[in-house]
Short mmCIF file of C-alpha atoms and ligand atoms in Angstrom, two decimals:
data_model
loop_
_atom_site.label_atom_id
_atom_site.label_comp_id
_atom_site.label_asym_id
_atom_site.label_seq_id
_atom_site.Cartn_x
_atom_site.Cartn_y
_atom_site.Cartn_z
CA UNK A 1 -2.72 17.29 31.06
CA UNK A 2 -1.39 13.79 30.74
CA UNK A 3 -2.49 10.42 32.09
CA UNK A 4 -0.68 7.57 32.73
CA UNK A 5 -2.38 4.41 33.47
CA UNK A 6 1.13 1.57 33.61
CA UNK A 7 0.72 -2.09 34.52
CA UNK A 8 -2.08 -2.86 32.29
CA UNK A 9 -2.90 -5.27 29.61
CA UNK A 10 -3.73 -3.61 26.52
CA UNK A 11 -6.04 -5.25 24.13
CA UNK A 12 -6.84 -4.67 20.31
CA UNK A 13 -3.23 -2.44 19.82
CA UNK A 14 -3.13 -2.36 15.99
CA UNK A 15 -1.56 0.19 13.65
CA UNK A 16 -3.41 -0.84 10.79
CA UNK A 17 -7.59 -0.37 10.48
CA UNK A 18 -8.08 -3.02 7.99
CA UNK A 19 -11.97 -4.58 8.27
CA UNK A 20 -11.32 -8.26 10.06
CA UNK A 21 -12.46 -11.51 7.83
CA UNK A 22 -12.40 -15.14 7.91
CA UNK A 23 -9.14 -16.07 10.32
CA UNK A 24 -8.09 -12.65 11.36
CA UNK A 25 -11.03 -12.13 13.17
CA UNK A 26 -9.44 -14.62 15.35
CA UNK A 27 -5.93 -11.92 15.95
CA UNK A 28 -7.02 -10.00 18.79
CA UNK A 29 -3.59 -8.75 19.19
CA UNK A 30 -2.56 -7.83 23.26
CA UNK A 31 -0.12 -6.23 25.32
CA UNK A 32 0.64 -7.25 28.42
CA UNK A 33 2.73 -5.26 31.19
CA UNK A 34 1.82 -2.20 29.22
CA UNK A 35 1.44 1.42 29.74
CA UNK A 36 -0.86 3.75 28.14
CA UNK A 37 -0.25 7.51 27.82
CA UNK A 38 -3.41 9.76 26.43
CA UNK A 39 -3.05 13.68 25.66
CA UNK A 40 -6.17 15.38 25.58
CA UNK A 41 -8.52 13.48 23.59
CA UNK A 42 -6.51 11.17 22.23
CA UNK A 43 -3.96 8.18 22.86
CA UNK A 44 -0.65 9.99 22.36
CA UNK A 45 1.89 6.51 23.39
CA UNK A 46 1.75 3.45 24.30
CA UNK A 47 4.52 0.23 24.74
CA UNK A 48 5.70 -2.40 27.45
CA UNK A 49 6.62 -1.25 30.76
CA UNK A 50 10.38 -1.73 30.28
CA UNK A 51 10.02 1.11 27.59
CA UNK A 52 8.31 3.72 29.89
CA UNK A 53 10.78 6.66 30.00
CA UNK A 54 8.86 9.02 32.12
CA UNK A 55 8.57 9.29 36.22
CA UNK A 56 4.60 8.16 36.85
CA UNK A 57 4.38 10.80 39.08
CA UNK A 58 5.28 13.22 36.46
CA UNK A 59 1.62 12.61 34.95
CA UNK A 60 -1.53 14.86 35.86
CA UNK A 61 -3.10 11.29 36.93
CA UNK A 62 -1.58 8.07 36.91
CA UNK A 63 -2.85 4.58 37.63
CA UNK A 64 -1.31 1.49 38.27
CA UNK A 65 -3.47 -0.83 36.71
CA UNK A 66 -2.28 -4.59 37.75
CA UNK A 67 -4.31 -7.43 37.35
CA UNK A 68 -6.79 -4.82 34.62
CA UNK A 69 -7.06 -4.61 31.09
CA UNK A 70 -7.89 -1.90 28.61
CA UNK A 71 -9.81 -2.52 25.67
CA UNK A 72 -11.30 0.41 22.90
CA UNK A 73 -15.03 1.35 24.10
CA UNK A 74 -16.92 -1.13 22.27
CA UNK A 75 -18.71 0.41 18.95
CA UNK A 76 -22.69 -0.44 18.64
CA UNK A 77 -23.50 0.25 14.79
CA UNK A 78 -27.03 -0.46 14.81
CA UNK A 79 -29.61 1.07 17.33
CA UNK A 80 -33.09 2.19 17.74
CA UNK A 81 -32.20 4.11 21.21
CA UNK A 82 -34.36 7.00 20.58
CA UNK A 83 -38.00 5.38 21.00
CA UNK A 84 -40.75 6.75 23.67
CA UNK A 85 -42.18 4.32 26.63
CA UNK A 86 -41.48 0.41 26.52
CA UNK A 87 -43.62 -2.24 25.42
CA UNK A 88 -43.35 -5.05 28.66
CA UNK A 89 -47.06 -5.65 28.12
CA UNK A 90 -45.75 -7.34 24.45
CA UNK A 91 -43.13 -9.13 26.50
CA UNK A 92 -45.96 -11.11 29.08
CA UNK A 93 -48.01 -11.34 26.01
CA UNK A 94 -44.87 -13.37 23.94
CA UNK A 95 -44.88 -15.31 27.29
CA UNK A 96 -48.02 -16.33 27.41
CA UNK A 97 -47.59 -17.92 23.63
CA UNK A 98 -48.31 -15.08 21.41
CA UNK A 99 -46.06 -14.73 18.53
CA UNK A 100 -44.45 -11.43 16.85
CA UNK A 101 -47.29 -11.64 14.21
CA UNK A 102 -50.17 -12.23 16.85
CA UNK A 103 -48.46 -9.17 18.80
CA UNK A 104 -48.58 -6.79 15.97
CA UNK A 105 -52.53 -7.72 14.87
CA UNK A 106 -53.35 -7.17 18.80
CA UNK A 107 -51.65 -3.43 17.67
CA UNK A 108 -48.79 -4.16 18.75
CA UNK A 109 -44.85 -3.92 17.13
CA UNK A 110 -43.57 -1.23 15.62
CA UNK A 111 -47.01 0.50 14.92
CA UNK A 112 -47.81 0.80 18.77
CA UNK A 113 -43.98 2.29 19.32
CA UNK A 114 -44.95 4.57 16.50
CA UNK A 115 -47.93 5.90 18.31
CA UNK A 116 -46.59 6.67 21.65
CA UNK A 117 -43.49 8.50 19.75
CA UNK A 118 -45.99 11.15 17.58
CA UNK A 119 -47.88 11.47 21.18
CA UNK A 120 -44.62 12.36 22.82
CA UNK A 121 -43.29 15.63 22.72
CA UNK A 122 -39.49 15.87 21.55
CA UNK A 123 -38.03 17.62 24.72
CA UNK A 124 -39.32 14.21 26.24
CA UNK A 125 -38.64 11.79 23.75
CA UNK A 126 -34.55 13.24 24.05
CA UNK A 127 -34.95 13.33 28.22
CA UNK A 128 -35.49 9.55 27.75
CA UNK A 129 -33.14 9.04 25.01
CA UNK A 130 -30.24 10.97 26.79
CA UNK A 131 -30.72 8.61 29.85
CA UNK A 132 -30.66 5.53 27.68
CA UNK A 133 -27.30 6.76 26.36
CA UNK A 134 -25.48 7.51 29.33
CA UNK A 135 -26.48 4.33 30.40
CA UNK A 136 -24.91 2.59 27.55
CA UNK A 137 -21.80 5.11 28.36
CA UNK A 138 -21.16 3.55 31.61
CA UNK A 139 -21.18 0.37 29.92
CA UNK A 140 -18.89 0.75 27.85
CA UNK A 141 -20.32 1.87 24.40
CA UNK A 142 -17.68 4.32 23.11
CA UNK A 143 -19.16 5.00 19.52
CA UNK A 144 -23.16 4.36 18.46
CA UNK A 145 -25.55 4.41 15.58
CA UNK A 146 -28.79 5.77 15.94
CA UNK A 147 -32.07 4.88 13.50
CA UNK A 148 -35.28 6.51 13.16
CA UNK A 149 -38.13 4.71 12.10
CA UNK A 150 -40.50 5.24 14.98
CA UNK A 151 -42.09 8.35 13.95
CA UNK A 152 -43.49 6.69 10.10
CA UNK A 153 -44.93 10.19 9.79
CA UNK A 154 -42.65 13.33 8.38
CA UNK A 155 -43.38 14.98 11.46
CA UNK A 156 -42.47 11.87 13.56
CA UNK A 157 -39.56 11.05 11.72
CA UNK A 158 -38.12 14.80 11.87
CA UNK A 159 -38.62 14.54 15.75
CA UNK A 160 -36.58 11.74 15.89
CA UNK A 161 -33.95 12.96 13.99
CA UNK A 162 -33.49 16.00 15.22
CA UNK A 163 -33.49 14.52 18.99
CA UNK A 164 -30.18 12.14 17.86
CA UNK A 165 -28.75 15.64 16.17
CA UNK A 166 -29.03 16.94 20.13
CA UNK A 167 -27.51 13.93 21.30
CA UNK A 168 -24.48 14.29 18.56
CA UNK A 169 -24.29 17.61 20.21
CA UNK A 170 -24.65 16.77 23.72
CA UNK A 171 -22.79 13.34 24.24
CA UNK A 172 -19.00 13.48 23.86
CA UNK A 173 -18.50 10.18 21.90
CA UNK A 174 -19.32 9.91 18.23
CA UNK A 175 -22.96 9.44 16.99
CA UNK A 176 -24.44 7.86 14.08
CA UNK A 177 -27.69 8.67 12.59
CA UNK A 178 -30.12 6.64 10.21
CA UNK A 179 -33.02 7.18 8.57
CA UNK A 180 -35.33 4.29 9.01
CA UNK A 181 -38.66 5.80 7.13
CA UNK A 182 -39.12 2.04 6.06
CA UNK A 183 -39.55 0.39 8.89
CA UNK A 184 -43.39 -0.79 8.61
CA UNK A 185 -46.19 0.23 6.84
CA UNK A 186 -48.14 2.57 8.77
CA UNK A 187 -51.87 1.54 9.40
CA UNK A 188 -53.38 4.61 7.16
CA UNK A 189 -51.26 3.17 4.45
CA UNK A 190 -52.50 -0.59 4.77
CA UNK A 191 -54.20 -0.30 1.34
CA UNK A 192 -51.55 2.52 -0.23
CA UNK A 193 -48.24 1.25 0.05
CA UNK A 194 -46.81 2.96 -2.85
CA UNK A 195 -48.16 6.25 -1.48
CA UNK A 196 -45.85 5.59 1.21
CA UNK A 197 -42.79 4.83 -0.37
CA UNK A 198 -43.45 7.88 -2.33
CA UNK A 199 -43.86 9.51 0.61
CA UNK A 200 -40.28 8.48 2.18
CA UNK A 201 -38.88 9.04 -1.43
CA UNK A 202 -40.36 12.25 -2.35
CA UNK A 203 -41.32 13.99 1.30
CA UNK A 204 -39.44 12.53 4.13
CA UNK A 205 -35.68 12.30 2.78
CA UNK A 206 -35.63 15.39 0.80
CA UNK A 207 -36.74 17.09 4.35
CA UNK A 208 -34.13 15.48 6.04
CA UNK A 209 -31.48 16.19 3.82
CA UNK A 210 -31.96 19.46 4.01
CA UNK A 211 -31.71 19.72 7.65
CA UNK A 212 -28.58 17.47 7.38
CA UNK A 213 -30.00 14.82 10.02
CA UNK A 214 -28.98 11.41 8.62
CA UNK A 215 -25.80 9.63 7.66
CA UNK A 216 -27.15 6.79 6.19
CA UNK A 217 -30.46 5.04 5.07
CA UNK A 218 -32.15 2.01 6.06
CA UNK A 219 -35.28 0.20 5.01
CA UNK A 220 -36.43 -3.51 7.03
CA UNK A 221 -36.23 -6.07 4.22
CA UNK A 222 -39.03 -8.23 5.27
CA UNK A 223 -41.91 -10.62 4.16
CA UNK A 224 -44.82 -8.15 5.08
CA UNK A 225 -42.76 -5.51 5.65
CA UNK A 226 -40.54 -4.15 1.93
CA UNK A 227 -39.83 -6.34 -0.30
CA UNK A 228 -36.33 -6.52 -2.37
CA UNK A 229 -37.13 -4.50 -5.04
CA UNK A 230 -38.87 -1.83 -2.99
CA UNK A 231 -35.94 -1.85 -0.87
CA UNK A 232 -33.24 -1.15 -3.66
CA UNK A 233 -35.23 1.53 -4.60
CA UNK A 234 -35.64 3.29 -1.26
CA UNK A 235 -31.84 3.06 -1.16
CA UNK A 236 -31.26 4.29 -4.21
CA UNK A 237 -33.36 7.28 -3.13
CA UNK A 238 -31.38 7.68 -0.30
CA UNK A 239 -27.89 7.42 -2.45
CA UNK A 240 -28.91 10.16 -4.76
CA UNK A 241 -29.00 12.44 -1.80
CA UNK A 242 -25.60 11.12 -0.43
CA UNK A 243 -27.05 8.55 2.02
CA UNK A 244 -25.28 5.08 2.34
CA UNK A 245 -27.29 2.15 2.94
CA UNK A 246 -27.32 0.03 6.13
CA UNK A 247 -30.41 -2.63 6.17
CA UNK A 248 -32.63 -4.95 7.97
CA UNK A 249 -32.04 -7.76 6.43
CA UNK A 250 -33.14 -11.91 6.65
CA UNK A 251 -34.04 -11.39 10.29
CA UNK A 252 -37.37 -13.51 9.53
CA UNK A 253 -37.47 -15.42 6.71
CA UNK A 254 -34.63 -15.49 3.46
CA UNK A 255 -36.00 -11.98 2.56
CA UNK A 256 -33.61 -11.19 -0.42
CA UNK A 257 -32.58 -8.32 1.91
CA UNK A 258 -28.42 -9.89 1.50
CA UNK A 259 -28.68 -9.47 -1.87
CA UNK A 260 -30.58 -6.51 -2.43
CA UNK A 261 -27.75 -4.95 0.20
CA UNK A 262 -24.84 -6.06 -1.85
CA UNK A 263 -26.29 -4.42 -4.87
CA UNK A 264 -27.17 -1.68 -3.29
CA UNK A 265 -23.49 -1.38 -1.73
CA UNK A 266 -25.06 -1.17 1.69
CA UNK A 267 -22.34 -0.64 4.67
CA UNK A 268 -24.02 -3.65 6.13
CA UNK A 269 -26.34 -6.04 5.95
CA UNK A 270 -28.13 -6.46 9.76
CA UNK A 271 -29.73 -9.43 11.83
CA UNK A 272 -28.75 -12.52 9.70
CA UNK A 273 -31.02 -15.13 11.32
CA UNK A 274 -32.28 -16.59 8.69
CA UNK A 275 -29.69 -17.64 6.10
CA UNK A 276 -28.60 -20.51 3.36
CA UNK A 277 -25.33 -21.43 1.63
CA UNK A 278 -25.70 -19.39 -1.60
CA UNK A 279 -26.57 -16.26 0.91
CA UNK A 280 -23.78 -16.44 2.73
CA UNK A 281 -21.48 -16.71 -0.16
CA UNK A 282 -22.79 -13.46 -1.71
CA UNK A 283 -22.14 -11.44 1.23
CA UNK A 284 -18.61 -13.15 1.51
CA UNK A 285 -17.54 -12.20 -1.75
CA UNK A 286 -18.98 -8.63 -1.23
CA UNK A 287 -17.54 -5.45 0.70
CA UNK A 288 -20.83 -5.40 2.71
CA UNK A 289 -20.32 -6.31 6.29
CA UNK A 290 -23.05 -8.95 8.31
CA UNK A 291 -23.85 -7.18 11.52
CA UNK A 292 -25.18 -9.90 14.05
CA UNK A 293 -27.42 -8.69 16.55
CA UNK A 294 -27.49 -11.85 18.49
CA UNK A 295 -29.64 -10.14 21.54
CA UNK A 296 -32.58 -9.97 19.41
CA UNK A 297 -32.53 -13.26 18.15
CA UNK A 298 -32.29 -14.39 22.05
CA UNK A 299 -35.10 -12.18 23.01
CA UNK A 300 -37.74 -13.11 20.26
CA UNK A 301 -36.75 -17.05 21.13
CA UNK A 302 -35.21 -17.73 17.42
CA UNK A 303 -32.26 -19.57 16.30
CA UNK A 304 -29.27 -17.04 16.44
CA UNK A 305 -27.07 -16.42 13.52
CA UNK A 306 -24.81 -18.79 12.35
CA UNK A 307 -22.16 -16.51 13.24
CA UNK A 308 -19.67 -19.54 13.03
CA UNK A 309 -20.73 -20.34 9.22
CA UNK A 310 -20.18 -16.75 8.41
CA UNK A 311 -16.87 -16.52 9.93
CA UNK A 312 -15.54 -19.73 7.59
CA UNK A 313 -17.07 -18.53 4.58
CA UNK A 314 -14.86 -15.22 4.97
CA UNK A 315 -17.75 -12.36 5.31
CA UNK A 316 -16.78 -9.33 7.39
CA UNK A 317 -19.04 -9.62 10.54
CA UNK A 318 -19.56 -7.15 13.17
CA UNK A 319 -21.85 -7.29 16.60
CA UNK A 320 -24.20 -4.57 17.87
CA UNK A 321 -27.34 -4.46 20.32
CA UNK A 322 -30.11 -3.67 17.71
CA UNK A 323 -31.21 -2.01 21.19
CA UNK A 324 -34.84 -1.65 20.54
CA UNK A 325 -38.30 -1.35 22.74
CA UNK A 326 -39.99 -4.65 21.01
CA UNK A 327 -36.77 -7.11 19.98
CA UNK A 328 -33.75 -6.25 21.84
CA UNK A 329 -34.41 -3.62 25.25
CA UNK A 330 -31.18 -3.76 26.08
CA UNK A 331 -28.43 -1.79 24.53
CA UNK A 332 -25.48 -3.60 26.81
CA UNK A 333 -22.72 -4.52 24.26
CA UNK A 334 -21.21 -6.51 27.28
CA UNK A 335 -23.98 -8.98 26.92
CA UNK A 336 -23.87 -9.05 23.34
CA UNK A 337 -20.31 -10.13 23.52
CA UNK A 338 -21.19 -12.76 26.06
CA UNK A 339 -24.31 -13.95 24.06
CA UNK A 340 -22.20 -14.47 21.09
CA UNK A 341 -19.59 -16.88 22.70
CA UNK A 342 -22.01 -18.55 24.39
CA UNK A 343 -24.53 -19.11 22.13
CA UNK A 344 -22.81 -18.44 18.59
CA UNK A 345 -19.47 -20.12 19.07
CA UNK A 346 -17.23 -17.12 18.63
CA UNK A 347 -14.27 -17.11 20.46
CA UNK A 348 -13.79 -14.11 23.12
CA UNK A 349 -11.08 -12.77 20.60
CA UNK A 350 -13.43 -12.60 17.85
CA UNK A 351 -16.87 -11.52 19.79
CA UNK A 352 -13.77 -8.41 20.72
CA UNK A 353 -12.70 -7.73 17.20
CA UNK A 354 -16.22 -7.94 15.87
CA UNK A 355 -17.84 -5.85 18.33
CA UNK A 356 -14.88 -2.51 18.12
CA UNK A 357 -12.79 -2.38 14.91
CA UNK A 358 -15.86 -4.38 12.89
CA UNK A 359 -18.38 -2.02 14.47
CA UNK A 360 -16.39 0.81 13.92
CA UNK A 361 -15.99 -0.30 10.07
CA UNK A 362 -19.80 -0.74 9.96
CA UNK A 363 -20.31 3.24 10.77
CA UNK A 364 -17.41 4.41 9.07
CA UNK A 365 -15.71 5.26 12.04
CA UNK A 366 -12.60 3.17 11.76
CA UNK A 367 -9.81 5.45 12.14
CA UNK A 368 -11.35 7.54 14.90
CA UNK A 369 -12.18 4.57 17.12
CA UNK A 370 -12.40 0.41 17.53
CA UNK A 371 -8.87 -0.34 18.37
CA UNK A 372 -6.23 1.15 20.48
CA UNK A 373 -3.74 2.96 18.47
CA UNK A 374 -2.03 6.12 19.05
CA UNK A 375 -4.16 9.31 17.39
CA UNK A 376 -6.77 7.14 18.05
CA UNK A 377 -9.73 8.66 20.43
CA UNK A 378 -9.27 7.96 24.06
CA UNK A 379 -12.41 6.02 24.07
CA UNK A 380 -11.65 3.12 26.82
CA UNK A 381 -13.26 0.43 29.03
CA UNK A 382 -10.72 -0.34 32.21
CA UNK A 383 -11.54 -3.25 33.53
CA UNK A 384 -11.62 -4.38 36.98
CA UNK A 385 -8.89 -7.15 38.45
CA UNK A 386 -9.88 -9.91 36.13
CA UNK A 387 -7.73 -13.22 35.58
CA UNK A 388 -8.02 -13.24 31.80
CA UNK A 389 -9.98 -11.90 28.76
CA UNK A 390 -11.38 -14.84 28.51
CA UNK A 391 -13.20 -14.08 31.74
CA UNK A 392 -15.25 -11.05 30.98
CA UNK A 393 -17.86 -13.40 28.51
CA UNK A 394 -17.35 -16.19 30.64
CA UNK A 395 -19.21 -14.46 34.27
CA UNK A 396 -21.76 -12.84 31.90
CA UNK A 397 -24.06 -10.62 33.84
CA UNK A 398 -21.18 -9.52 36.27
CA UNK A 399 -20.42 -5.80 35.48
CA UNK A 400 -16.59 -5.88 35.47
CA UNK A 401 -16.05 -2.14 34.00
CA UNK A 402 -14.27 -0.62 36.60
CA UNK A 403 -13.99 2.62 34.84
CA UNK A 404 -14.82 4.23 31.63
CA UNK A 405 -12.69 7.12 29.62
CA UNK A 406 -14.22 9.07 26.92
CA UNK A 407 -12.49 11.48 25.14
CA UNK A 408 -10.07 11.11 27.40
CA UNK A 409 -11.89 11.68 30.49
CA UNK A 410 -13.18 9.14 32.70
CA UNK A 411 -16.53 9.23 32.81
CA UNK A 412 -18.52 10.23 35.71
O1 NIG B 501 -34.36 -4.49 14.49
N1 NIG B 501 -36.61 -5.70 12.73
C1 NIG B 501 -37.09 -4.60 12.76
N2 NIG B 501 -36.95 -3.68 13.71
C2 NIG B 501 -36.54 -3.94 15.06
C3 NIG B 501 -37.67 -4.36 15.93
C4 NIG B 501 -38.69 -3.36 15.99
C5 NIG B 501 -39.72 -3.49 17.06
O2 NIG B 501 -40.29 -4.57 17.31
O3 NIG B 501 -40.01 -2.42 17.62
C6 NIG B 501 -35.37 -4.88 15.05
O4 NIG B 501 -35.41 -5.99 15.59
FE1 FE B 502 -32.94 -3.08 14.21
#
């Protein structure tokens, strides 16, 4: 059963799924007076309006969409969606003038997520997940990655795998999974941090493996958290069981975690706050893309990234939420894209191109989803009468997602 949808703008039409660099990040390439045809699951045509050959009422459901555009669901590579409970008592604390590191010795951070998440049971922890997901649906998010690292036990870490395995299978758009073992250091390990590396090397992945639960491996390249070498070596782990890397890396200090990515041959590199010159080249000259997560930067009160710097130098950047109970509890990509023109410099055409092709490149997802082309997934955001692109980063806040389709189907 066909549907029409005529009188659009179409945005991010491209026949080619090359990864965007330097000044093509800048070619968000439109269509205006368009129509879009999609059969089944998929877009099946698409062209200008003087081109339409067929009768709109011909179609199962047909739209004239004047004054709207349509733009690929936007693609979040790097989430922590499936945590249990929220941490707003961290938040007042952070307001009152505690820092991240006065937070965590109060037993606070990652540890304290940890502990509600083993006391949760995993019919629970996926109730709360699955709500955080459709949520992100109706905003638009078309295509996600999904980390552990909130259970820092085998059992925990199992739980939370197996609860974004249910979401693969219960969710119609595509799902990501990650195994984030090396998040922190959990506190029965303070003194023994070898016996928990051997315990993500030796116990954790080969467990996971064999259930099939993760599509890539990450470890959070951080003063006081791994350090370079440890992290190479976790990810080397993780490649000898067919795991790709994806990483935390230079969110707090110039961690090495760049570096240690590129060797590593991570996907991506993610967060970026903290970086110098000689940093930035080696991820330019490398295939590794920079994923910005500019909404944790804004929460936690840093500098962002100096998404502008990267951009020049030529690395491949993408956007995602990094949507998180303790740096970034909000998973709304249309914020993200605002944030980033706002407060990063990047032009609406970029933020675009960074946060759906880009994103889809940084979960290997590229020729499935991120751009409108026709084979492509009908993953779409319609948007409501709008005067220009320009204008959906511009009234930031303002939901202007009239209506979502995924797999073809609008969403209900
Ligand atoms: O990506 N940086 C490490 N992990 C998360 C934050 C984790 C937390 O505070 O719960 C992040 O920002
Ligand atoms: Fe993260």
């Amino acid at each position: 059963m066909a549907t029409l949808i005529h009188n659009v703008t179409l945005v991010n039409v491209r026949s080619s799924n090359q990864l965007l660099r330097g000044k093509d990040l800048a070619v968000l390439p439109c269509l205006e007076k368009a129509y879009l045809i999609i059969e089944g699951n998929v877009v099946a045509d698409y062209g200008k309006m003087k081109y339409l050959k067929h009768d709109p009422k011909s179609f199962a459901f047909h739209f004239d969409a004047e004054g709207r555009f349509i733009l690929p669901s936007w693609c979040d590579s790097h989430t922590h969606l499936v945590f249990a409970g929220s941490r707003e008592n961290e938040f007042v604390d952070s307001i009152k003038g505690l820092s991240y590191a006065d937070i965590a010795a109060k037993g606070g951070g990652i540890l304290a997520s940890a502990k509600k998440l083993n006391d949760t049971s995993e019919d629970d922890l996926f109730a709360q997940s699955y709500t955080r997901l459709r949520e992100l649906m109706q905003l638009g998010t078309g295509a996600i990655e999904i980390k552990s690292g909130y259970g820092l036990t085998l059992e925990g870490e199992l739980k939370i795998l197996r609860v974004i395995q249910r979401l693969k299978a219960t969710v119609s758009i595509p799902v990501k999974s990650t195994f984030l073992g090396a998040h922190a250091i959990p506190a029965e390990f303070k003194d023994n941090r070898e016996g928990y590396i051997k315990l993500i090397i030796e116990k954790m992945l080969p467990a996971i493996v064999k259930e099939n639960l993760a599509d890539y491996i990450d470890v959070f390249c951080e003063e006081g958290f791994y350090s370079p070498e440890e992290t190479e070596r976790i990810c080397i782990a993780g490649k000898q069981y067919g795991l790709k890397a994806k990483i935390h890396a230079n969110q707090l200090s110039l961690s090495g975690g760049v570096q240690s990515g590129v060797r590593v041959g991570a996907i991506s590199v993610d967060h970026l706050e903290t970086m110098d010159e000689k940093t930035i080249t080696t991820l330019a000259q490398s295939d590794t893309i920079g994923t910005l997560l500019p909404t944790a930067a804004f929460f936690l009160r840093m500098p962002l990234q100096p998404a502008r710097s990267l951009i020049e130098a030529g690395c491949a950047i993408a956007l995602a939420s990094d949507y998180n109970p303790g740096s970034s509890p909000s998973g709304n990509m249309n914020f993200v894209v605002a944030l980033s023109c706002i407060q990063m410099s990047m032009s609406p055409e970029e933020a675009i191109n960074a946060a759906t092709i880009n994103g889809a490149h940084a979960m290997e997802m590229q020729n499935e989803v991120g751009s409108l082309a026709i084979g492509k997934k009908a993953n779409l955001i319609l948007t409501r009468h709008i005067p220009s692109l320009a204008y959906l980063p511009y009234s930031f806040g303002t939901n202007l997602i009239e209506k979502v389709m995924v797999n073809g189907e609008w969403l209900q």
